[in-house]
Short mmCIF file of C-alpha atoms and ligand atoms in Angstrom, two decimals:
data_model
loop_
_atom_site.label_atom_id
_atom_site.label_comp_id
_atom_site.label_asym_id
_atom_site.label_seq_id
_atom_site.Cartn_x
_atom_site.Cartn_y
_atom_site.Cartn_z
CA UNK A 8 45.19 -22.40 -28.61
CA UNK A 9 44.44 -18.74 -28.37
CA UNK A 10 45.65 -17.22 -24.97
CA UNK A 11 43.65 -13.85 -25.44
CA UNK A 12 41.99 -12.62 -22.76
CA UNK A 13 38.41 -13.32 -22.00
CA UNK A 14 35.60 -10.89 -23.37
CA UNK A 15 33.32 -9.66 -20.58
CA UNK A 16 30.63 -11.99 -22.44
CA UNK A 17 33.04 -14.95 -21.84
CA UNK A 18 33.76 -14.15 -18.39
CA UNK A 19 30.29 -12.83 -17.79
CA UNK A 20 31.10 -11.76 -14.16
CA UNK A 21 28.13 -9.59 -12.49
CA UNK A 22 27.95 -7.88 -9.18
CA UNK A 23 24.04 -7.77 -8.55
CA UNK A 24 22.93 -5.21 -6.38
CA UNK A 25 18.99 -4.92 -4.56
CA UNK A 26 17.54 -2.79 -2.35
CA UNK A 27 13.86 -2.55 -3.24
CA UNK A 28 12.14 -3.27 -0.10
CA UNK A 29 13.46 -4.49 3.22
CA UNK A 30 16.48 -6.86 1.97
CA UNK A 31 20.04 -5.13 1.44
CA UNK A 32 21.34 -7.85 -1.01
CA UNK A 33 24.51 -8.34 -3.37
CA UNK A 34 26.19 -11.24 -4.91
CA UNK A 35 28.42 -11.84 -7.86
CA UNK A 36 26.90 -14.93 -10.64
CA UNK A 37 29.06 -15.87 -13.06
CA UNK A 38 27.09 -15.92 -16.25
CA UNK A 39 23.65 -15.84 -14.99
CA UNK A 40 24.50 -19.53 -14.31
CA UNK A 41 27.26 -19.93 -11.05
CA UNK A 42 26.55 -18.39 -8.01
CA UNK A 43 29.88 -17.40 -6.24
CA UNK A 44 28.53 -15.00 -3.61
CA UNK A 45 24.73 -14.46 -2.21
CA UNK A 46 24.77 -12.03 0.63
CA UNK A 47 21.60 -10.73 2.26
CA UNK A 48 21.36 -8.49 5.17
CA UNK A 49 17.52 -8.64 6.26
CA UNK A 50 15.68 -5.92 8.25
CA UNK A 51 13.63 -8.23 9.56
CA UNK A 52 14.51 -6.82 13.13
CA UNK A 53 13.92 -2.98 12.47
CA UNK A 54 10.60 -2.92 10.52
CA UNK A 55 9.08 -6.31 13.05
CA UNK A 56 7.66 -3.64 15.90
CA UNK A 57 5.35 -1.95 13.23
CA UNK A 58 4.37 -5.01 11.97
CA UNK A 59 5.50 -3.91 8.14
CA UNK A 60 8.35 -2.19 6.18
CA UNK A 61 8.39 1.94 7.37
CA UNK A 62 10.23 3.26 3.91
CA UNK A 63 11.99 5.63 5.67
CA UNK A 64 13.66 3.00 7.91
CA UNK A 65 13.85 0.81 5.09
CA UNK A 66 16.49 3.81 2.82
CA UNK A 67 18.07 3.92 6.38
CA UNK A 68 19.42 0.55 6.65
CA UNK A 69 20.08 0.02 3.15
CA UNK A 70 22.64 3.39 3.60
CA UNK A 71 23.76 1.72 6.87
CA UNK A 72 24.19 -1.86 5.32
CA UNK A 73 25.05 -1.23 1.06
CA UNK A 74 29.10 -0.84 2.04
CA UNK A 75 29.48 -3.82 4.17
CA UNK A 76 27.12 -6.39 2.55
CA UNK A 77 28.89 -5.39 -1.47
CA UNK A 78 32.34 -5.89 0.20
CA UNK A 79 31.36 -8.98 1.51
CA UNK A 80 29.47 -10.48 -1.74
CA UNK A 81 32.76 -9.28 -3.49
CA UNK A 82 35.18 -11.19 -0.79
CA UNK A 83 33.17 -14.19 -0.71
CA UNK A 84 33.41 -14.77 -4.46
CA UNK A 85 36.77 -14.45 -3.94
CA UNK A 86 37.20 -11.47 -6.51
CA UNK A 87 38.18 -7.72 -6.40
CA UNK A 88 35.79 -5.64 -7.88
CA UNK A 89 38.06 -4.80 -10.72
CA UNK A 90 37.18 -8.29 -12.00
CA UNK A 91 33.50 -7.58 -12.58
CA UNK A 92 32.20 -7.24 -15.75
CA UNK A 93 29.27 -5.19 -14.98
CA UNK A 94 27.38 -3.74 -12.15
CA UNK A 95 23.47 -5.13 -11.91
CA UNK A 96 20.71 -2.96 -9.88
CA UNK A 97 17.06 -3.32 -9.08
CA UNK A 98 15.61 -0.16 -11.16
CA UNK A 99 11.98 -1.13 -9.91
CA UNK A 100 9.57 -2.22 -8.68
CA UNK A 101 9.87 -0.91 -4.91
CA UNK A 102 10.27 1.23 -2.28
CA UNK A 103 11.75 5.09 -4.07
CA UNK A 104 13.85 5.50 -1.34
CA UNK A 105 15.24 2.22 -0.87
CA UNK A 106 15.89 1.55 -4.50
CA UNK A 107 17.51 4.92 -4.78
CA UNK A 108 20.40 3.92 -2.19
CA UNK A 109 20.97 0.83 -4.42
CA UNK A 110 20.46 2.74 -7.68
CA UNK A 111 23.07 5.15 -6.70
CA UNK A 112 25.71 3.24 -5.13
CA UNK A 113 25.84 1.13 -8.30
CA UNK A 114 26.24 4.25 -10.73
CA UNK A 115 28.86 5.44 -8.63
CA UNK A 116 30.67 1.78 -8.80
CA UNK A 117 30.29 2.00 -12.20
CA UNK A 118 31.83 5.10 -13.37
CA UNK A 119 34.81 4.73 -10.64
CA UNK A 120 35.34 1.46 -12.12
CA UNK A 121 34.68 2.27 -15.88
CA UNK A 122 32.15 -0.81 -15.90
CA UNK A 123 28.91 -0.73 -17.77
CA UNK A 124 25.22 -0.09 -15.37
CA UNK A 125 22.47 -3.36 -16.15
CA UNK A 126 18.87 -2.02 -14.79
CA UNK A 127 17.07 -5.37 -13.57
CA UNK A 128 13.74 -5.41 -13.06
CA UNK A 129 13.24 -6.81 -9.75
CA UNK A 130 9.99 -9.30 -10.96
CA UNK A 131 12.65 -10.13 -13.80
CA UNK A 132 14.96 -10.83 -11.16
CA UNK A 133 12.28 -13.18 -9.28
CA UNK A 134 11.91 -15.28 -12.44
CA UNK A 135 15.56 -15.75 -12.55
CA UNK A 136 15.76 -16.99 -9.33
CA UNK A 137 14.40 -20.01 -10.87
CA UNK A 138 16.77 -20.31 -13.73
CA UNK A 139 19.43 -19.70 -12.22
CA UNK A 140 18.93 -22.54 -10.00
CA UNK A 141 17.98 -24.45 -12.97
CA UNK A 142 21.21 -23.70 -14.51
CA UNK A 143 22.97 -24.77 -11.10
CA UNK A 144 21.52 -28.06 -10.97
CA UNK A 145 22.67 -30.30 -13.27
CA UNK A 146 26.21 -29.43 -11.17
CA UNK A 147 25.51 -30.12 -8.10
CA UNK A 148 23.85 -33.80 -8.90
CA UNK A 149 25.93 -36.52 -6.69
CA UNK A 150 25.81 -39.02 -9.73
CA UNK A 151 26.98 -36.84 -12.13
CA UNK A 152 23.79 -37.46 -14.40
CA UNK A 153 21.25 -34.46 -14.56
CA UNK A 154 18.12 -35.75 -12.73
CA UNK A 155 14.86 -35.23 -14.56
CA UNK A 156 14.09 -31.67 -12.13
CA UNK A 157 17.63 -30.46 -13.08
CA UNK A 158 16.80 -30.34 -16.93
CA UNK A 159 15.96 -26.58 -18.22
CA UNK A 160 12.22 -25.90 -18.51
CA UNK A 161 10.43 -26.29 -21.26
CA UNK A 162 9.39 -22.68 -22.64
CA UNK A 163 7.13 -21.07 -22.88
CA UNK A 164 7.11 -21.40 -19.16
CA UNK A 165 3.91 -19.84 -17.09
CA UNK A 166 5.86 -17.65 -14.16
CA UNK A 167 3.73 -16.88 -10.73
CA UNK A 168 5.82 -13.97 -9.27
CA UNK A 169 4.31 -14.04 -5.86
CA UNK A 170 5.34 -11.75 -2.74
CA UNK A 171 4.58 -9.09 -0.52
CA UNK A 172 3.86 -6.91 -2.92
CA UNK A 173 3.50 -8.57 -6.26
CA UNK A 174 1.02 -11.66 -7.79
CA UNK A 175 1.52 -11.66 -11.40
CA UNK A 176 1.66 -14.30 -13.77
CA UNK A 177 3.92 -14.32 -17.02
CA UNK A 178 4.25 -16.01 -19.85
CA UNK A 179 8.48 -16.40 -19.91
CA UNK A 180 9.54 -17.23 -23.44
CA UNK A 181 13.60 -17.09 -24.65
CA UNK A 182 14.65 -14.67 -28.07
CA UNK A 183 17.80 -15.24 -28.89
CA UNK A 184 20.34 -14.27 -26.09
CA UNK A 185 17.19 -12.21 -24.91
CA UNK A 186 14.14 -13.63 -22.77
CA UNK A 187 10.18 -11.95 -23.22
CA UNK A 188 7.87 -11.74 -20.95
CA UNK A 189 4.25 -11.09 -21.23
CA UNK A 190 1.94 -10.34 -18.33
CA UNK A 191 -1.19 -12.50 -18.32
CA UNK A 192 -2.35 -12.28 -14.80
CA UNK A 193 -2.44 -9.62 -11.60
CA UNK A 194 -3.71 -8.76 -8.41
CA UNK A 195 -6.11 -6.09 -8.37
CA UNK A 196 -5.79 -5.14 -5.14
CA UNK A 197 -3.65 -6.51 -2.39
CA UNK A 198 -0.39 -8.87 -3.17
CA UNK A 199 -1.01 -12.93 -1.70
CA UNK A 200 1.88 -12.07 0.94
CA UNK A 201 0.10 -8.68 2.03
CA UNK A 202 -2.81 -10.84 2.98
CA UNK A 203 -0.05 -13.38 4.89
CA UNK A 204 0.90 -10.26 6.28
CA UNK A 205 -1.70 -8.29 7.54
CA UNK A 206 -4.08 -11.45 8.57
CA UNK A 207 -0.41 -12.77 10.86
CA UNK A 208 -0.89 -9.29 12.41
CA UNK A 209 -4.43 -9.13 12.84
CA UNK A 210 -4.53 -12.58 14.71
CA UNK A 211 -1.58 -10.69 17.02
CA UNK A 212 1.34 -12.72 15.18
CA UNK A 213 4.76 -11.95 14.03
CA UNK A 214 6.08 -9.81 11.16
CA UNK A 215 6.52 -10.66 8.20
CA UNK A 216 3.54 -13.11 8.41
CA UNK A 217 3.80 -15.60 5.87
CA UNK A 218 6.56 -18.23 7.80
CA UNK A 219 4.60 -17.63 11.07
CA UNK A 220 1.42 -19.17 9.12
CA UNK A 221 3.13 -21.27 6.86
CA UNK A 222 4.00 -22.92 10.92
CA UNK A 223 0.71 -22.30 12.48
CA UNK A 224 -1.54 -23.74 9.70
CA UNK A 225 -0.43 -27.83 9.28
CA UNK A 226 -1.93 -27.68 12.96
CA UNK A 227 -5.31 -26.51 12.17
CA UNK A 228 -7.97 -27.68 9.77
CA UNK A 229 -7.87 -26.19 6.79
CA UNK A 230 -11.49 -27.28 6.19
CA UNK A 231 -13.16 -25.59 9.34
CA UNK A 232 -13.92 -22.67 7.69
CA UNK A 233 -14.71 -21.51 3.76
CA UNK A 234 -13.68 -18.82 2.28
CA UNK A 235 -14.53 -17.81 -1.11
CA UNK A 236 -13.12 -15.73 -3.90
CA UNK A 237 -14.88 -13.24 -5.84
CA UNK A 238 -14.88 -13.66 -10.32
CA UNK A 239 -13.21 -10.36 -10.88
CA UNK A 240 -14.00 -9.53 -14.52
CA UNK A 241 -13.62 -5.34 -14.21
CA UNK A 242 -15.79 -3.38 -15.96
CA UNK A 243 -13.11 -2.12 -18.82
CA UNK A 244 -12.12 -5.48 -19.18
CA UNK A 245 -15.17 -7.04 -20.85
CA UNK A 246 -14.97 -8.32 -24.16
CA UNK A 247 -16.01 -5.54 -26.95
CA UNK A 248 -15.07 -2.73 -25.33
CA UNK A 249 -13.34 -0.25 -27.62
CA UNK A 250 -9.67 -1.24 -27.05
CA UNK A 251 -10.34 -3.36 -24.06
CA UNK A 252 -8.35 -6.75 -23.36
CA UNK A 253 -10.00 -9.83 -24.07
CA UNK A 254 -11.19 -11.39 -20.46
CA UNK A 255 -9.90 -14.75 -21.53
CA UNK A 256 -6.87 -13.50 -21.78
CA UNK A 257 -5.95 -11.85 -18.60
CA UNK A 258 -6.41 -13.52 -14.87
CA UNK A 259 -7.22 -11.55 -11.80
CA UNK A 260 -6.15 -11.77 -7.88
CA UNK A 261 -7.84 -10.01 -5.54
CA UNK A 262 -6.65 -10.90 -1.93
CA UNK A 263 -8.10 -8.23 -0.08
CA UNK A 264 -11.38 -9.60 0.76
CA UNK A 265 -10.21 -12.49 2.50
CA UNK A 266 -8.17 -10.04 5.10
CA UNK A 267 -11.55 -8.66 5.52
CA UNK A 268 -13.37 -12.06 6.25
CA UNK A 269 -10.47 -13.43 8.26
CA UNK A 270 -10.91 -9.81 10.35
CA UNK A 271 -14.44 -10.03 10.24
CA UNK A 272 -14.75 -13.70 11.42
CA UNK A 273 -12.91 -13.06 14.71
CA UNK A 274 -15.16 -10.24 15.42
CA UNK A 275 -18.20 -12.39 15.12
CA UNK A 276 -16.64 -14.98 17.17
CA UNK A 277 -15.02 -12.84 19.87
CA UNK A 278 -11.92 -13.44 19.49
CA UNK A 279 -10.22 -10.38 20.20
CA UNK A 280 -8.82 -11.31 24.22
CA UNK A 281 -7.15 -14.22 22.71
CA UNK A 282 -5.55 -12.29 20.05
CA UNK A 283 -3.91 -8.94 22.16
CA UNK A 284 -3.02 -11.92 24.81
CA UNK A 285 -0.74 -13.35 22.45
CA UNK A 286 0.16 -9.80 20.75
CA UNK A 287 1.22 -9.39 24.61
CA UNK A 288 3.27 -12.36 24.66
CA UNK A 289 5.00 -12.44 21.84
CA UNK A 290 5.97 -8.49 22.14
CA UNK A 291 8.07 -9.35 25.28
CA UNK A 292 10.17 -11.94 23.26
CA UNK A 293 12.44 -9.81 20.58
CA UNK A 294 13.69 -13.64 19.38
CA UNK A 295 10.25 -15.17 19.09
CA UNK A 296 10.02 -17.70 15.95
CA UNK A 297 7.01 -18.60 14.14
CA UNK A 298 6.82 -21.97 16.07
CA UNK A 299 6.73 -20.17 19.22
CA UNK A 300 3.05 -19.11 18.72
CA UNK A 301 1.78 -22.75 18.54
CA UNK A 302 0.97 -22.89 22.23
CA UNK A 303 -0.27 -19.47 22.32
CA UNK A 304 -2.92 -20.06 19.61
CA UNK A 305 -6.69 -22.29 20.46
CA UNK A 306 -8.11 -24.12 17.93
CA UNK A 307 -10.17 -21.89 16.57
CA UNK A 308 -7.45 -19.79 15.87
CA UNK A 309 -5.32 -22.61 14.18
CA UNK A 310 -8.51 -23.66 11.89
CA UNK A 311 -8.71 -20.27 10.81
CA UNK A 312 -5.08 -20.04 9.71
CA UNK A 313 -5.22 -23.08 8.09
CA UNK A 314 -8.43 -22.20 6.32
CA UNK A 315 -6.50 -18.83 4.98
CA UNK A 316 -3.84 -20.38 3.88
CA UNK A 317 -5.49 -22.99 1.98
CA UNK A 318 -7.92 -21.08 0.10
CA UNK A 319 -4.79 -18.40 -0.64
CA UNK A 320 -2.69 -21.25 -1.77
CA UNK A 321 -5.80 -23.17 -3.89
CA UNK A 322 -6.92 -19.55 -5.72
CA UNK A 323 -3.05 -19.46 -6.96
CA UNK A 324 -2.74 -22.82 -8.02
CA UNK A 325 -6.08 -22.79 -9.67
CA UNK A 326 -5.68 -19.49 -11.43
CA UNK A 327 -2.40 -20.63 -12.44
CA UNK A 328 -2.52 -23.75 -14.19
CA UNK A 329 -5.73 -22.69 -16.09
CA UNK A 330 -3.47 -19.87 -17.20
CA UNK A 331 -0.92 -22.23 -18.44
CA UNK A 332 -3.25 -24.32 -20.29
CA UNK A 333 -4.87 -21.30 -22.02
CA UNK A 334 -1.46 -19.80 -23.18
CA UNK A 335 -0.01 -23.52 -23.59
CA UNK A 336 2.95 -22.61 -21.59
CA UNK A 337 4.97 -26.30 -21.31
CA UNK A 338 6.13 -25.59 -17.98
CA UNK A 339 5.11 -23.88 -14.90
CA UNK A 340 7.98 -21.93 -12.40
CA UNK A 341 6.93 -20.17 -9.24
CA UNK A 342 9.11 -17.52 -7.52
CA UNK A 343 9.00 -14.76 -4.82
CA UNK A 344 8.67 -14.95 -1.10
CA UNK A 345 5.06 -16.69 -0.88
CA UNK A 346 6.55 -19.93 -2.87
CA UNK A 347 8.65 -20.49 0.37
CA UNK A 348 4.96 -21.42 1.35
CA UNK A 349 5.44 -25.36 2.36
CA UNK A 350 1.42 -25.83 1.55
CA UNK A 351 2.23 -23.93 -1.43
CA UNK A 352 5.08 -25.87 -2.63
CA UNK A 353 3.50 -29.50 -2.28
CA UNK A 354 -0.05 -28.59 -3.81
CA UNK A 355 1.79 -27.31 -6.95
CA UNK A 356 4.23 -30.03 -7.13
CA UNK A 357 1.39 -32.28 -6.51
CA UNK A 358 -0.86 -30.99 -9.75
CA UNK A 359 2.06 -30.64 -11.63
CA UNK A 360 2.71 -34.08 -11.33
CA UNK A 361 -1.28 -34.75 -12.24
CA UNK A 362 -0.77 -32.63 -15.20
CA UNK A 363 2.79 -33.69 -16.21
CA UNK A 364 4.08 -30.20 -16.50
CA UNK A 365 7.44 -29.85 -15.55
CA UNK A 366 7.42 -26.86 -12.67
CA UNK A 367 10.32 -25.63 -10.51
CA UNK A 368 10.22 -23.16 -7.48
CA UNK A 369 13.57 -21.76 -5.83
CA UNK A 370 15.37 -22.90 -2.91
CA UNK A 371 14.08 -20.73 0.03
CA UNK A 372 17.08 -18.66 -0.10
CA UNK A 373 16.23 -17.77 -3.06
CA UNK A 374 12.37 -17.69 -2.35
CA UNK A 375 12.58 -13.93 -1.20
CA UNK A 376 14.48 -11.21 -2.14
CA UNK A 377 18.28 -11.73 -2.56
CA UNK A 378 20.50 -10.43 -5.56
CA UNK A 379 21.65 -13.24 -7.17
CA UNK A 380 18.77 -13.21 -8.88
CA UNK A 381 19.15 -9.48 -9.80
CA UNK A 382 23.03 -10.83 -11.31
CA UNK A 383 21.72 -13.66 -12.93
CA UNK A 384 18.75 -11.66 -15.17
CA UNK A 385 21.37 -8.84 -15.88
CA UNK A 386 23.37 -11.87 -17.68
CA UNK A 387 21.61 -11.64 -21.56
CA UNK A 388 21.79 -7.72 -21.01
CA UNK A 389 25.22 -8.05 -21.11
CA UNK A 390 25.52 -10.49 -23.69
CA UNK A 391 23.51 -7.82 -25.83
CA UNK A 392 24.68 -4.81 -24.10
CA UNK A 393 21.51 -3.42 -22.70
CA UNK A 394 23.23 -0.90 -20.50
CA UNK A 395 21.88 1.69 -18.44
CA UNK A 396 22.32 5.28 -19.08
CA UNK A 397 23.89 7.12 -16.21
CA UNK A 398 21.02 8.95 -15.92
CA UNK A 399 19.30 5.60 -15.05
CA UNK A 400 16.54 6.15 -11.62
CA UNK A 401 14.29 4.50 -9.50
CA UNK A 402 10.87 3.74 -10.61
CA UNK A 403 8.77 2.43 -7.92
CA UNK A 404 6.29 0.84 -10.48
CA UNK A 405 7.77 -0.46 -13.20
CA UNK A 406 6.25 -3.43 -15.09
CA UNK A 407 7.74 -6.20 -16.28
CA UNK A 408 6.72 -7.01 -19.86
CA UNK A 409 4.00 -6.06 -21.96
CA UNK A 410 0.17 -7.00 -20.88
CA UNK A 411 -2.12 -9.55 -22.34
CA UNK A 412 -4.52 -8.43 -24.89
CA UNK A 413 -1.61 -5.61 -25.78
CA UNK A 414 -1.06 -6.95 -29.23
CA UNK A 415 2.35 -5.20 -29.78
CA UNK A 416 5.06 -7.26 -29.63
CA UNK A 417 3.12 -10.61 -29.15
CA UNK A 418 5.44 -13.20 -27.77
O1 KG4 B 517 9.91 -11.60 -2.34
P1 KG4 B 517 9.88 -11.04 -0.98
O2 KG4 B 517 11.05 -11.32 -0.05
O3 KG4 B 517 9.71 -9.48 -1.00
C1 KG4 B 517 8.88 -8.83 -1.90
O4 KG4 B 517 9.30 -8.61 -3.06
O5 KG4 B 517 7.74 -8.54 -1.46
O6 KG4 B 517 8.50 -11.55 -0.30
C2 KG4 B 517 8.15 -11.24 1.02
C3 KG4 B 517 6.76 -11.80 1.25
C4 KG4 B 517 6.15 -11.39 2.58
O7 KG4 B 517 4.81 -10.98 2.37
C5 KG4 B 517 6.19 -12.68 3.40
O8 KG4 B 517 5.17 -12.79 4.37
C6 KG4 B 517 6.03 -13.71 2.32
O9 KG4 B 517 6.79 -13.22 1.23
N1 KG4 B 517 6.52 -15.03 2.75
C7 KG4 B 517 5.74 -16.11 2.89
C8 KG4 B 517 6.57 -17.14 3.38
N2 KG4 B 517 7.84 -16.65 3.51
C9 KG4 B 517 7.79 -15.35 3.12
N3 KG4 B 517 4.42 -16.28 2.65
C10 KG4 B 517 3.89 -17.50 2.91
N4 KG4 B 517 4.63 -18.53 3.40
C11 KG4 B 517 5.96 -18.40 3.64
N5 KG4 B 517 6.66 -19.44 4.13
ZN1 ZN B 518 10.60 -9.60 -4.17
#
């Protein structure tokens, strides 16, 4: 038996590094498969009195929080940083200034410790989520046997990224040690968990809006009122068009026409006094948790939560499986902060089921953002050494994959 060392493919040890939004995040994943640290230091606190992420707060507490929360991710795997293989950062999508402070405390790791840079895209990083807890699985079963949910998906697997400031759908397929992605689907306007976002703070509830909805809304009738959503088929879109995509082939969100009906609906019905009453109430509380706001909200205001979040969570799932049965994807995985969404969660599982497609969606910790993910995508970049040049930056709108209808490099 050989006692040579391990090759950093073998020992596939990655420190994971995020900081695009308002989550300072590192962890160390042992082969894209083995979690061994997951440390997340949320802002939740700082950016709650505007009632969003303020960017320049945002690059603050990521400068404040990057030392302690790496040191920690490192400790708790019970490592020294010398053992890592490679250093993993969110290159993009995000905030410029808070990816930056990740971005740049990762090249400096790197070329102290003479380790290679992996860029991870952070909607990469999303998808991963899921496969990493795929992976994971099969290990933690009591019997010992993999349960049916713990086998890997079936690919090509339709992806919904969905958060506060992405809804895309992808068409995940493996190549080689390398995975593809191709972008079938997008919002056009606002992301599903701006809407969560900005319709929580226009009915005077907490930031960030989605769990204080996800609360409110099993109390309410989601029936009481309709909203609808609006065919988007853009004009340089339609089919015929010198080098247009095909409309079949691409699927489109548009979210921020419900915010507008949601505002426009407690206008008719006068519901402001009710709303800056509970604003009121819930400002004087810095603790205040979703299920606080149940006795501060009338029924009105509960049916109209629950109305939101049911036509949000029916115009994913029916977008998304139709997009799965037109690309033939054989499984279904939904990631990002908005599949925390219990609603969510059991109308997907539920048609999934229907359908027989296999479907997986993270544990909440791993729902929103976190950087085991960013770790576990890095994984086949260093297995094919994809490294990052030291030059590497942040770019606040980088896409993941190429687009439908793009026919280079059809997956
Ligand atoms: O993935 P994430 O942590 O950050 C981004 O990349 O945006 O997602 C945050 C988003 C926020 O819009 C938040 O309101 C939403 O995810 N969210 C939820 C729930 N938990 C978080 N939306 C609906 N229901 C939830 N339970
Ligand atoms: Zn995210």
């Amino acid at each position: 038996m050989s006692n040579s060392p391990e090759t950093p493919e073998q020992s596939g040890l990655i420190l994971g590094i995020e900081t695009s939004c308002d989550e300072t995040a590192a962890a160390v994943v042992r082969r894209g498969t083995e979690t061994l640290s997951n440390v997340v230091a949320s802002q939740i606190a700082t950016h709650s009195p505007y009632g969003g992420v303020v960017p320049e707060l945002a690059s603050r507490e990521h400068l404040r929080n990057i030392v302690p929360v790496v040191r920690a991710a490192v400790q708790e795997a019970g490592i020294t940083l010398h053992d890592v293989d490679a250093i993993a950062v969110t290159s993009g999508p995000g905030l410029a200034g808070a990816l930056l402070v990740g971005i740049s405390y990762a090249k400096s790791l790197a070329y102290a410790l003479d380790k290679p840079l992996i860029a991870v895209n952070h909607l990469e990083g999303h998808i991963h989520a899921v496969l990493l807890e795929q992976a994971e699985l099969p290990k933690r079963s009591i019997s010992g046997q993999p349960d049916i949910a713990a086998l890997p998906l079936p690919l090509p697997a339709m992806a919904l990224v969905v958060s506060g400031g992405h809804t895309h759908l992808y068409l995940v397929r493996r190549h080689g040690e390398s995975w593809r992605y191709r972008n079938v689907g997008r919002t056009v306007d606002d992301a599903a968990g701006e809407a969560f976002d900005k319709v929580a703070k226009l009915l005077g509830l907490g930031y960030p809006g989605g769990p204080w909805i996800d609360a409110l809304a099993p109390h309410g009738d989601p029936g009481a009122v309709s909203f609808s959503f609006s065919q988007i088929k853009a004009k340089a879109h339609r089919r015929g068009e010198p080098g247009a995509l095909d409309p079949a082939a691409e699927t489109f969100f548009s979210f921020s026409g419900i915010k507008t009906a949601v505002l426009r609906y407690t206008q008719v019905h006068e519901m402001a006094t009710g709303i800056e009453a509970r604003r009121s109430a819930l400002a004087t509380r810095s603790d205040a948790k979703p299920e606080d706001a149940l006795p501060l909200c009338d029924r009105q205001t509960l049916d109209l939560v629950a109305s939101f979040q049911r036509a949000v969570v029916d115009d994913l799932r029916l977008k998304t499986f139709r997009a799965a049965e037109q690309f033939g994807a054989e499984s279904l995985l939904v990631s990002g902060g908005v599949a925390a969404n219990r609603e969510l969660r059991v109308r997907f599982t539920a048609e999934a089921a229907e359908r027989a497609l296999p479907i997986a969606v993270p544990s909440l910790a791993l729902s929103t953002d976190n950087a085991a993910m960013i770790a576990a995508a890095a994984y086949s970049k260093l297995t094919t050494d994809d490294f990052a040049p030291v030059t590497l930056t942040a770019n606040p709108s980088l896409a993941l994959g190429n687009a439908a209808g793009q026919a280079r490099n059809p997956i």
